[in-house]
Amino acid sequence: KQGFVTRYGIAGKYWLNWPIVLQEQVAPYLNEYLQELAQYEHSRGQMLASASQKTNFEVSDNNRPSPQTLQAQATQALLLASKWYQQFILTFPKDKQTPESTYRLGEALYEAQQYAESIHAFERYAYQHLQPNTHITTAHPKAAEAAYAAILAYQKIQLLPEAPLVALDLLGPVGSLDSLALQNNNPHSSWLDKQLIAQENFVNNFVDDPRASDILYSRMQQLFTLKRYDLAIAGATRLLDWQPKVQSDKRLASYLVTGHSQFALQQYALGETTYDQILQLLPDNDRRRLDIRDRLAASIYKQGEQNVSNNYLPLAVNDFLRVLAKTPGSAIRVNAQYDAATYLLEMQQWQQGIDLFEDFRRRFPKDKLTAGIQDKLIEAYQQNKNWQQAADELLVLHRANPESEEGRQALYVAAQYLNKIDNRPQALEAYRTYAHSYAKPFAEANEARFIMSEFYLASNEPSKRRFWLNKLIQADKQVQQSPDIERAVRTRYLAAMASNVFADDKLYVYKKIKLTQPLKASLAKKKTALNNALDAYNKTLDYKVEEFSTSANFSIAVIYHQLAKDLMTSSKPKNLNALELEQYDLLLEEQAYPFEEKAIDIHETNAKRSWQGSYDAWVQKSFSALEKLLPSRYNKQEKSVEVTDEIY
């Protein structure tokens, strides 16, 4: 029979040259013999393969072929069976046994580990009657089995050390499935791609097969592993819509693939919805909940980042705050809260940003982001006019590094803020520390000394005030002696002010001394105090600061007038008679007159400043004094005369 088939069959030298009449005469024999030969070799190959497996577990016998020999014989028989199956199919393409032979061909090739060729046989059997562009099929009884076997063959090929690049279709292309024809004509397609197409075809054409959902599940996972996320989502969606519903673990896996794929495709809003669904499906004690929670948080956070890139800051802040609300325990919550606070400050929503940053610092004191919060909080406090909180932060900054320029500036600004809100104890301490610690910059150091003097003026602590006033005078002297420091107007002004205070102290001492008997002794003491006061006011005048020059001139005039007045009202000797007492008064008047004249001259000098446009309180006081001292000139009453234009 083998010889007959070899000689007269389709592969022999006669068949193609015979007329139809001769082919029809031989055809019945070929039909019978080819089926018998194929089935015989197929069965023999299966028995030899089975024997080789059994031999592996039995005691070796020198007279028995080895397992390797048996397996080689089995493969040879199976390939020979494949040859007869192929000749039958090519000779009788429309025979009713051709579909069965096609299926058997696939089995024989698969068992001979010729997986690529077996795939074509299986897929031809499974899909050859599929109507183009429809899912309507008059499938053979084993169509689903063949399609499934093809999928297994694809998997086997991928396990081989060197998978073939192209599968040889000995029977020609199927032609009924565009996707299959495409992949068969593309030698560069991977076997995994071909397997995915085979899985898709199985699911599309054998929906009722109990294995369809499992194949769809496997395909979905493979697509996700290959990062073909759109296709993975489509597969997961189809699996979730499958009827009857798939098992809960597969539904959960479908949601996971969907959520992770959406995240990878930057479809973060969709991913958020999917992760919400997953959390509803997971039991409370499921260990995967933490990972899904973090994924949910990341999806929301990424939406915030997208809104930031689009400059939609209010929407971005809302997303970051949703991370805190929906996933407060997630790791990304740290970044979300920090970013929300940062962008709130950028939007000038000061108080809300402050609240978030303060909460952040309490919750995450050791986080690396916490180190950058202080500067942001200081700025926010300043902008929101939270002067106390700003000062507190600045004081912390100063204490952390008092030797640095940043620490110096922080202390000075903190002192200003505390002074602004009338927090006298803290402001006093801050300015005192600054004044004692920082000699430079000179202007700020000097201003701190002045403010210290003002504090003690308000608290009526004269000795402490004069300590700092003396510092102002010494600072001005230092400026004059140092070529490196420019003497500013403010420096001279403060020194003049301080000098004037000390001069007023001398005036006070001078005024307290009364002229008593013996007059010579008390007068000497009075003159000493007078000279001291004059020296002090002259020092004030040396600063040439108009405000304190007018004050000093007025006070000097007061000194001379006070001496004249004190002389006239001094106590008289008790042993004088009336004539002697009159002569004594005349004598005192002669002594007092020059001092009164001196006072008038100084007041007039002060008053004349008004002619140059200077008319402050002290010039005004000099005018008032002159009205009393020289009323004939400075206290004249104006007379108003009525003028009329009427003609008589």
XYZ file of C-alpha atoms in Angstrom:
648
model
C 0.000 0.000 0.000
C 2.869 2.368 0.781
C 4.414 1.507 -2.561
C 1.125 2.067 -4.377
C 0.611 5.434 -2.747
C 4.210 6.453 -3.369
C 4.028 5.427 -7.038
C 0.547 6.634 -7.991
C -0.239 9.244 -5.347
C -0.211 13.026 -5.714
C 3.491 13.134 -4.902
C 4.344 10.438 -7.514
C 5.499 10.906 -11.081
C 2.198 9.864 -12.709
C -0.576 11.801 -10.961
C 0.061 15.231 -12.366
C 0.417 13.845 -15.919
C -2.705 11.658 -15.848
C -5.981 12.698 -17.327
C -8.948 13.081 -15.011
C -10.238 9.626 -15.980
C -7.163 7.834 -14.689
C -7.065 9.967 -11.512
C -10.666 9.029 -10.790
C -9.841 5.320 -11.247
C -6.954 5.438 -8.772
C -8.585 7.846 -6.341
C -10.651 5.287 -4.351
C -7.559 3.231 -3.619
C -5.543 6.281 -2.639
C -8.384 7.437 -0.385
C -8.462 4.136 1.451
C -4.725 3.479 1.577
C -3.752 6.984 2.706
C -6.186 6.869 5.621
C -5.021 3.381 6.621
C -1.342 4.274 6.372
C -1.795 7.549 8.276
C -3.791 5.923 11.063
C -1.351 3.020 11.270
C 1.756 5.200 11.564
C -0.046 7.542 13.949
C -0.995 4.675 16.257
C 2.487 3.143 16.003
C 4.086 6.450 16.877
C 1.844 6.888 19.896
C 2.606 3.369 21.151
C 6.361 3.874 20.722
C 6.192 7.196 22.550
C 4.273 5.549 25.371
C 6.798 2.712 25.498
C 9.685 5.178 25.733
C 8.076 6.810 28.736
C 7.527 3.480 30.500
C 11.090 2.366 29.824
C 12.371 5.345 31.762
C 10.927 3.868 34.959
C 11.792 0.177 34.421
C 14.983 -1.817 35.035
C 17.294 -1.545 32.055
C 17.531 -4.573 29.726
C 20.333 -4.927 27.189
C 17.933 -6.541 24.720
C 15.368 -3.727 24.978
C 15.754 -0.486 22.974
C 16.665 2.561 24.982
C 14.091 5.310 25.670
C 15.963 7.576 23.276
C 15.731 4.960 20.517
C 12.043 4.397 21.132
C 11.381 8.143 21.119
C 13.280 8.558 17.855
C 11.244 5.724 16.298
C 8.042 7.314 17.613
C 8.929 10.678 16.089
C 9.749 9.017 12.763
C 6.387 7.209 12.737
C 4.489 10.386 13.644
C 6.192 12.373 10.894
C 5.364 9.599 8.420
C 1.753 9.725 9.585
C 1.821 13.488 9.067
C 3.056 12.906 5.531
C 0.130 10.578 4.695
C -2.368 12.981 6.353
C -1.062 15.872 4.284
C -1.222 13.858 1.042
C -4.800 12.846 1.782
C -5.802 16.458 2.426
C -4.102 17.697 -0.744
C -5.516 14.855 -2.863
C -9.066 15.021 -1.485
C -9.613 18.593 -0.261
C -13.412 18.262 -0.373
C -13.703 14.756 1.069
C -15.863 14.420 4.153
C -12.869 12.874 5.984
C -10.577 15.784 5.143
C -11.528 17.859 8.210
C -10.857 14.880 10.495
C -7.550 14.222 8.732
C -6.634 17.858 9.219
C -7.266 17.541 12.940
C -5.257 14.289 13.083
C -2.463 15.967 11.154
C -2.298 18.617 13.861
C -2.185 15.952 16.564
C 0.585 13.984 14.838
C 2.727 17.077 14.291
C 2.138 18.242 17.875
C 3.142 14.807 19.243
C 6.254 14.919 17.030
C 7.039 18.320 18.573
C 6.601 20.034 15.222
C 4.572 22.705 16.935
C 4.728 25.404 14.298
C 3.323 23.065 11.590
C 0.744 21.643 13.981
C -0.633 25.133 14.625
C -1.589 25.545 10.972
C -3.384 22.208 10.903
C -5.282 22.921 14.101
C -6.269 26.432 13.063
C -7.317 25.235 9.587
C -9.593 22.677 11.189
C -10.951 25.149 13.754
C -11.605 28.106 11.473
C -11.770 26.899 7.842
C -15.572 27.225 7.652
C -15.682 30.616 9.360
C -17.508 33.072 7.167
C -15.368 36.146 6.430
C -16.096 39.270 8.523
C -18.615 37.403 10.702
C -18.545 35.239 13.783
C -20.932 32.675 12.204
C -19.351 29.237 11.818
C -20.409 25.706 10.936
C -17.686 24.418 13.206
C -16.483 20.864 13.228
C -17.133 18.841 16.372
C -13.582 19.315 17.605
C -13.137 22.926 16.426
C -12.766 24.298 19.937
C -10.339 21.497 20.827
C -8.245 22.297 17.762
C -8.206 26.006 18.504
C -7.194 25.308 22.087
C -4.488 22.870 20.936
C -3.063 25.613 18.711
C -2.780 27.888 21.731
C -0.938 25.137 23.618
C 1.383 24.712 20.650
C 2.235 28.426 20.718
C 3.129 28.057 24.374
C 5.296 25.014 23.637
C 7.202 26.905 20.926
C 8.047 29.696 23.359
C 9.541 27.144 25.747
C 11.945 25.819 23.102
C 15.579 27.027 23.358
C 15.479 28.301 19.769
C 11.985 28.876 18.483
C 11.600 28.900 14.669
C 11.144 32.309 13.110
C 8.409 31.258 10.710
C 5.921 28.423 10.799
C 5.684 26.496 7.519
C 2.120 26.119 6.333
C 2.389 22.996 4.208
C -1.240 23.237 3.208
C -1.240 26.922 2.233
C -2.808 29.836 4.142
C -6.211 29.426 5.710
C -7.390 32.646 4.136
C -10.577 32.992 6.184
C -9.088 34.937 9.101
C -7.392 38.229 8.265
C -5.453 38.320 11.536
C -4.085 34.824 11.006
C -3.142 35.508 7.430
C -1.407 38.669 8.512
C 0.677 37.054 11.205
C 1.612 34.122 8.977
C 2.911 36.535 6.334
C 4.963 38.529 8.838
C 8.160 36.600 9.580
C 9.189 39.095 12.249
C 6.113 38.622 14.441
C 6.941 37.055 17.735
C 5.384 33.763 18.665
C 3.862 35.513 21.657
C 2.085 37.947 19.351
C 0.766 34.988 17.362
C -0.389 33.293 20.533
C -2.257 36.448 21.561
C -4.029 36.468 18.188
C -4.908 32.799 18.609
C -6.332 33.493 22.057
C -8.388 36.390 20.687
C -9.746 34.182 17.901
C -10.687 31.462 20.374
C -12.565 33.866 22.618
C -14.346 35.488 19.685
C -15.440 32.214 18.088
C -16.011 29.873 21.031
C -17.744 32.097 23.533
C -19.715 29.223 25.010
C -16.643 27.075 25.609
C -15.888 26.852 29.344
C -12.224 27.576 28.608
C -12.937 30.877 26.844
C -12.965 32.989 30.003
C -9.728 31.363 31.207
C -8.054 32.105 27.884
C -9.308 35.681 27.979
C -7.965 35.970 31.534
C -4.536 34.646 30.507
C -4.433 36.931 27.467
C -5.297 39.950 29.595
C -2.420 39.221 31.964
C 0.031 38.676 29.122
C -0.958 41.960 27.483
C -0.439 43.767 30.764
C 2.988 42.151 31.204
C 3.875 43.305 27.670
C 2.759 46.851 28.630
C 0.087 46.839 25.940
C -2.158 48.652 28.319
C -5.006 49.655 25.994
C -5.477 46.054 24.900
C -5.149 44.840 28.487
C -7.921 47.238 29.565
C -10.135 46.034 26.718
C -9.583 42.428 27.762
C -10.253 43.183 31.418
C -13.443 45.056 30.548
C -14.651 42.130 28.465
C -13.872 39.703 31.253
C -15.822 41.810 33.748
C -18.819 41.787 31.379
C -18.568 38.027 30.816
C -21.713 35.961 31.262
C -21.963 34.009 33.387
C -19.793 36.064 35.684
C -16.251 34.851 36.225
C -14.961 33.967 39.669
C -14.371 36.760 42.162
C -10.579 36.388 42.096
C -10.553 36.863 38.318
C -12.871 39.855 38.571
C -10.515 41.365 41.123
C -7.531 40.665 38.853
C -9.381 42.350 35.984
C -9.917 45.458 38.074
C -6.247 45.410 39.061
C -5.090 45.149 35.453
C -7.482 47.946 34.497
C -6.364 50.234 37.306
C -2.641 49.632 36.806
C -2.972 50.056 33.029
C -4.896 53.302 33.402
C -2.216 54.559 35.748
C 0.529 53.588 33.279
C -1.353 55.393 30.489
C -1.612 58.483 32.728
C -5.395 58.149 32.827
C -5.298 59.037 36.487
C -8.943 60.038 36.951
C -10.089 56.690 35.529
C -7.474 54.941 37.629
C -8.819 56.613 40.757
C -12.313 55.287 40.034
C -10.984 51.777 39.411
C -8.901 51.712 42.585
C -11.944 52.856 44.552
C -13.822 49.835 43.188
C -10.952 47.516 44.083
C -10.929 48.731 47.686
C -14.633 47.994 47.896
C -13.987 44.432 46.726
C -11.043 43.695 49.021
C -11.742 42.423 52.547
C -10.602 44.685 55.359
C -7.856 42.262 56.384
C -6.490 41.772 52.870
C -2.786 42.640 52.728
C -3.202 44.134 49.278
C -5.312 46.988 50.612
C -2.239 49.021 51.586
C -0.764 48.786 48.115
C -4.070 49.690 46.456
C -4.531 52.573 48.866
C -1.125 53.917 47.869
C -2.030 53.439 44.212
C -5.252 55.367 44.761
C -3.330 58.153 46.481
C -0.814 58.267 43.626
C -3.628 58.492 41.050
C -5.129 61.492 42.808
C -1.716 63.081 43.338
C -0.835 62.666 39.659
C -4.041 64.486 38.717
C -2.782 67.337 40.875
C 0.558 67.321 39.083
C -1.201 67.433 35.718
C -3.236 70.437 36.854
C -0.065 72.154 38.034
C 1.548 71.635 34.636
C -1.566 73.179 33.069
C -1.404 76.048 35.587
C -4.774 75.115 37.110
C -3.564 75.686 40.650
C -6.964 75.699 42.418
C -7.777 72.317 40.854
C -4.322 71.032 41.728
C -4.687 72.063 45.366
C -8.090 70.377 45.474
C -6.520 67.142 44.198
C -3.704 67.293 46.742
C -6.213 67.869 49.538
C -8.258 64.904 48.293
C -5.201 62.731 48.887
C -5.329 63.800 52.544
C -9.068 63.185 52.760
C -9.261 59.819 50.958
C -5.888 58.263 51.826
C -4.558 59.979 54.963
C -2.265 57.064 55.781
C -0.594 56.757 52.385
C 3.090 57.492 51.905
C 2.417 60.061 49.175
C 0.254 62.060 51.570
C 3.452 63.773 52.748
C 4.169 65.212 49.301
C 0.513 66.003 48.721
C 0.183 68.057 51.894
C 3.471 69.865 51.265
C 2.522 70.691 47.670
C -0.989 71.794 48.632
C 0.412 74.203 51.215
C 3.047 75.500 48.793
C 0.558 76.265 46.037
C -1.902 77.810 48.489
C 0.804 80.296 49.438
C 1.504 80.884 45.761
C -2.216 81.677 45.378
C -1.926 84.003 48.418
C -4.291 81.836 50.444
C -2.092 82.536 53.419
C -4.027 81.165 56.365
C -4.971 77.873 54.723
C -1.389 77.355 53.626
C -0.137 78.222 57.113
C -2.496 75.703 58.708
C -1.293 72.930 56.390
C 2.385 73.700 56.943
C 1.991 73.899 60.722
C 0.162 70.564 60.704
C 2.845 69.096 58.430
C 5.608 70.097 60.827
C 3.800 68.543 63.773
C 3.080 65.297 61.923
C 6.384 64.816 60.132
C 9.112 66.466 62.206
C 11.860 64.216 60.795
C 10.857 64.384 57.137
C 13.399 66.075 54.861
C 10.696 68.415 53.550
C 10.174 69.824 57.032
C 13.518 71.606 56.836
C 12.200 73.885 54.100
C 8.964 74.829 55.827
C 10.322 77.489 58.163
C 11.151 80.001 55.412
C 7.763 79.455 53.793
C 5.973 79.918 57.108
C 7.863 83.113 57.888
C 6.873 84.594 54.542
C 3.264 83.494 55.002
C 3.090 84.950 58.519
C 4.468 88.229 57.216
C 2.040 88.389 54.313
C -0.881 87.482 56.569
C 0.290 89.998 59.216
C 0.654 87.293 61.853
C 3.458 89.263 63.464
C 3.741 87.203 66.656
C 4.028 83.892 64.786
C 6.493 85.429 62.347
C 8.598 86.722 65.230
C 8.522 83.329 66.968
C 9.786 81.593 63.808
C 12.485 84.211 63.307
C 13.668 83.807 66.896
C 13.910 80.045 66.379
C 15.908 80.707 63.232
C 18.216 83.058 65.116
C 18.822 80.646 67.975
C 19.683 77.883 65.524
C 22.603 79.851 64.074
C 23.181 83.174 65.837
C 26.600 83.725 64.258
C 25.281 83.726 60.704
C 24.056 86.720 58.732
C 20.697 84.987 58.410
C 20.500 84.619 62.182
C 21.340 88.297 62.705
C 18.691 89.490 60.277
C 16.136 87.123 61.772
C 16.643 88.579 65.253
C 16.370 92.170 64.051
C 13.184 91.570 62.060
C 11.688 89.577 64.941
C 12.355 92.502 67.273
C 10.610 94.841 64.824
C 7.543 92.610 64.630
C 7.329 92.261 68.410
C 7.614 96.016 68.773
C 4.895 96.473 66.139
C 2.377 94.465 68.189
C 3.450 96.054 71.505
C 4.840 92.825 72.948
C 7.203 94.820 75.123
C 8.863 92.005 77.126
C 9.855 89.972 74.067
C 10.690 93.043 71.978
C 12.898 94.415 74.756
C 14.736 91.115 75.061
C 15.193 90.833 71.294
C 16.517 94.385 70.879
C 18.780 94.023 73.932
C 20.268 90.809 72.535
C 20.755 92.422 69.155
C 22.339 95.591 70.546
C 24.820 93.609 72.650
C 25.585 90.999 69.966
C 25.905 92.833 66.652
C 27.955 95.976 66.178
C 27.481 95.808 62.425
C 25.695 96.858 60.323
C 26.198 100.103 62.219
C 22.854 101.734 61.326
C 20.767 98.809 62.568
C 22.850 98.428 65.724
C 22.441 102.125 66.507
C 18.703 101.964 65.871
C 18.462 99.082 68.332
C 20.195 101.230 70.968
C 17.746 104.054 70.355
C 14.729 101.744 70.632
C 16.116 100.388 73.910
C 16.286 103.957 75.232
C 12.682 104.514 74.144
C 11.555 101.371 75.953
C 13.046 102.635 79.200
C 11.606 106.094 78.610
C 8.139 104.530 78.390
C 8.735 102.426 81.509
C 10.129 105.420 83.445
C 13.494 103.817 84.124
C 15.799 106.844 83.668
C 19.084 105.229 84.632
C 18.612 102.385 82.125
C 17.525 104.837 79.471
C 20.649 106.951 79.979
C 22.817 103.848 79.637
C 21.588 103.440 76.058
C 21.619 107.201 75.371
C 25.287 107.233 76.262
C 25.746 104.324 73.817
C 24.273 106.548 71.081
C 26.742 109.328 71.863
C 29.677 106.908 71.930
C 28.532 105.370 68.652
C 28.572 108.805 66.972
C 32.066 109.432 68.261
C 33.129 106.062 66.865
C 31.761 107.038 63.473
C 33.681 110.293 63.505
C 36.901 108.498 64.382
C 36.504 105.613 61.896
C 37.088 106.308 58.196
C 35.349 103.018 57.326
C 31.946 104.125 58.617
C 29.930 106.910 57.049
C 28.377 109.293 59.535
C 24.703 109.274 58.631
C 22.235 112.045 59.433
C 20.358 109.613 61.655
C 23.452 108.850 63.712
C 24.133 112.529 64.404
C 20.466 113.174 65.137
C 20.290 110.394 67.757
C 23.522 111.571 69.384
C 22.172 115.136 69.521
C 18.972 113.893 71.076
C 20.899 111.923 73.694
C 23.208 114.862 74.400
C 20.202 117.103 74.887
C 18.750 114.701 77.450
C 21.983 114.746 79.450
C 22.041 118.557 79.189
C 18.473 118.675 80.508
C 19.688 116.603 83.453
C 22.320 119.277 84.157
C 19.651 121.965 83.863
C 17.513 120.118 86.355
C 20.399 120.006 88.845
C 21.081 123.667 88.230
C 17.469 124.639 88.889
C 17.357 122.697 92.148
C 20.130 124.785 93.719
C 18.694 127.680 95.749
C 20.605 130.842 96.592
C 20.765 131.065 100.365
C 22.897 132.824 102.947
C 25.776 133.027 102.915
C 25.139 134.074 99.323
C 28.746 133.835 98.260
C 28.920 130.108 98.961
C 25.572 129.165 97.406
C 26.219 131.395 94.420
C 29.520 129.646 93.751
C 27.740 126.319 93.801
C 25.034 127.682 91.497
C 27.618 129.005 89.035
C 29.360 125.624 88.924
C 26.068 123.951 88.049
C 25.441 126.717 85.500
C 28.750 126.076 83.781
C 28.079 122.353 83.729
C 24.707 122.895 82.104
C 26.118 125.354 79.596
C 28.891 122.927 78.638
C 26.316 120.171 78.135
C 24.086 122.325 75.905
C 27.076 123.562 73.941
C 27.902 119.943 73.188
C 24.367 119.534 71.881
C 24.810 122.637 69.743
C 27.982 121.145 68.289
C 25.911 118.460 66.550
C 24.197 121.200 64.507
C 20.874 119.436 64.469
C 18.276 122.163 64.139
C 15.629 120.545 66.324
C 17.999 120.228 69.266
C 19.880 123.476 68.545
C 16.688 125.489 69.100
C 15.970 123.448 72.202
C 19.496 123.971 73.549
C 19.393 127.730 72.845
C 16.092 128.045 74.626
C 17.442 126.112 77.610
C 20.613 128.240 77.748
C 18.437 131.351 77.811
C 16.415 129.755 80.593
C 19.645 129.151 82.525
C 20.615 132.847 82.450
C 17.104 134.033 83.178
C 16.871 131.556 86.021
C 20.070 132.913 87.577
C 18.785 136.478 87.335
C 15.492 135.470 88.894
C 17.171 133.403 91.618
C 19.423 136.345 92.507
C 16.445 138.646 92.929
C 14.547 136.127 95.034
C 17.503 134.934 97.089
C 17.307 135.113 100.896
C 18.390 138.420 102.524
C 20.692 138.917 105.507
C 18.615 139.197 108.680
C 20.556 142.022 110.424
C 19.948 144.735 107.770
C 17.864 147.817 108.416
C 15.489 149.233 105.823
C 18.063 151.456 104.129
C 20.647 148.710 104.042
C 18.066 146.272 102.690
C 17.167 148.689 99.880
C 20.815 149.110 99.020
C 21.233 145.304 99.091
C 18.345 144.849 96.648
C 19.864 147.418 94.302
C 23.119 145.549 94.504
C 21.396 142.249 93.594
C 19.566 143.943 90.736
C 22.865 145.159 89.324
C 24.185 141.592 89.543
C 21.053 140.058 87.951
C 20.629 142.533 85.086
C 23.449 141.228 82.840
C 22.111 137.673 83.108
C 18.624 138.797 82.115
C 20.050 140.709 79.170
C 21.984 137.596 78.196
C 18.786 135.546 78.314
C 16.983 138.097 76.110
C 19.805 138.036 73.551
C 19.745 134.235 73.318
C 15.959 134.139 73.021
C 16.117 136.713 70.263
C 18.746 134.684 68.444
C 16.481 131.665 68.672
C 13.468 133.706 67.549
C 15.309 135.003 64.522
C 15.528 131.456 63.188
C 11.923 131.910 62.138
C 13.117 134.422 59.575
C 14.945 131.561 57.822
C 11.807 129.404 57.879
C 12.530 127.530 61.118
C 9.618 127.753 63.492
C 9.446 124.803 65.848
C 8.149 124.512 69.405
C 11.347 125.925 70.902
C 11.342 128.991 68.682
C 7.737 129.528 69.650
C 8.676 129.242 73.331
C 11.412 131.809 72.874
C 8.838 134.226 71.460
C 6.618 133.571 74.469
C 9.525 134.226 76.826
C 10.370 137.465 75.055
C 6.798 138.672 75.459
C 7.392 138.600 79.212
C 11.008 139.647 79.276
C 10.692 142.458 76.725
C 6.975 143.263 76.452
C 7.509 146.691 74.952
C 8.899 145.065 71.835
C 7.374 141.594 71.726
C 3.996 142.078 73.382
C 2.509 144.944 71.427
C -1.209 144.724 70.753
C -2.237 145.280 67.161
C -4.785 147.993 66.433
C -7.223 147.486 63.591
C -8.478 150.562 61.685
C -11.695 150.415 59.708
C -11.275 151.690 56.160
C -14.193 152.644 53.926
C -14.434 153.566 50.304
C -17.685 155.470 50.685
C -17.761 158.927 48.995
C -19.155 161.792 51.042
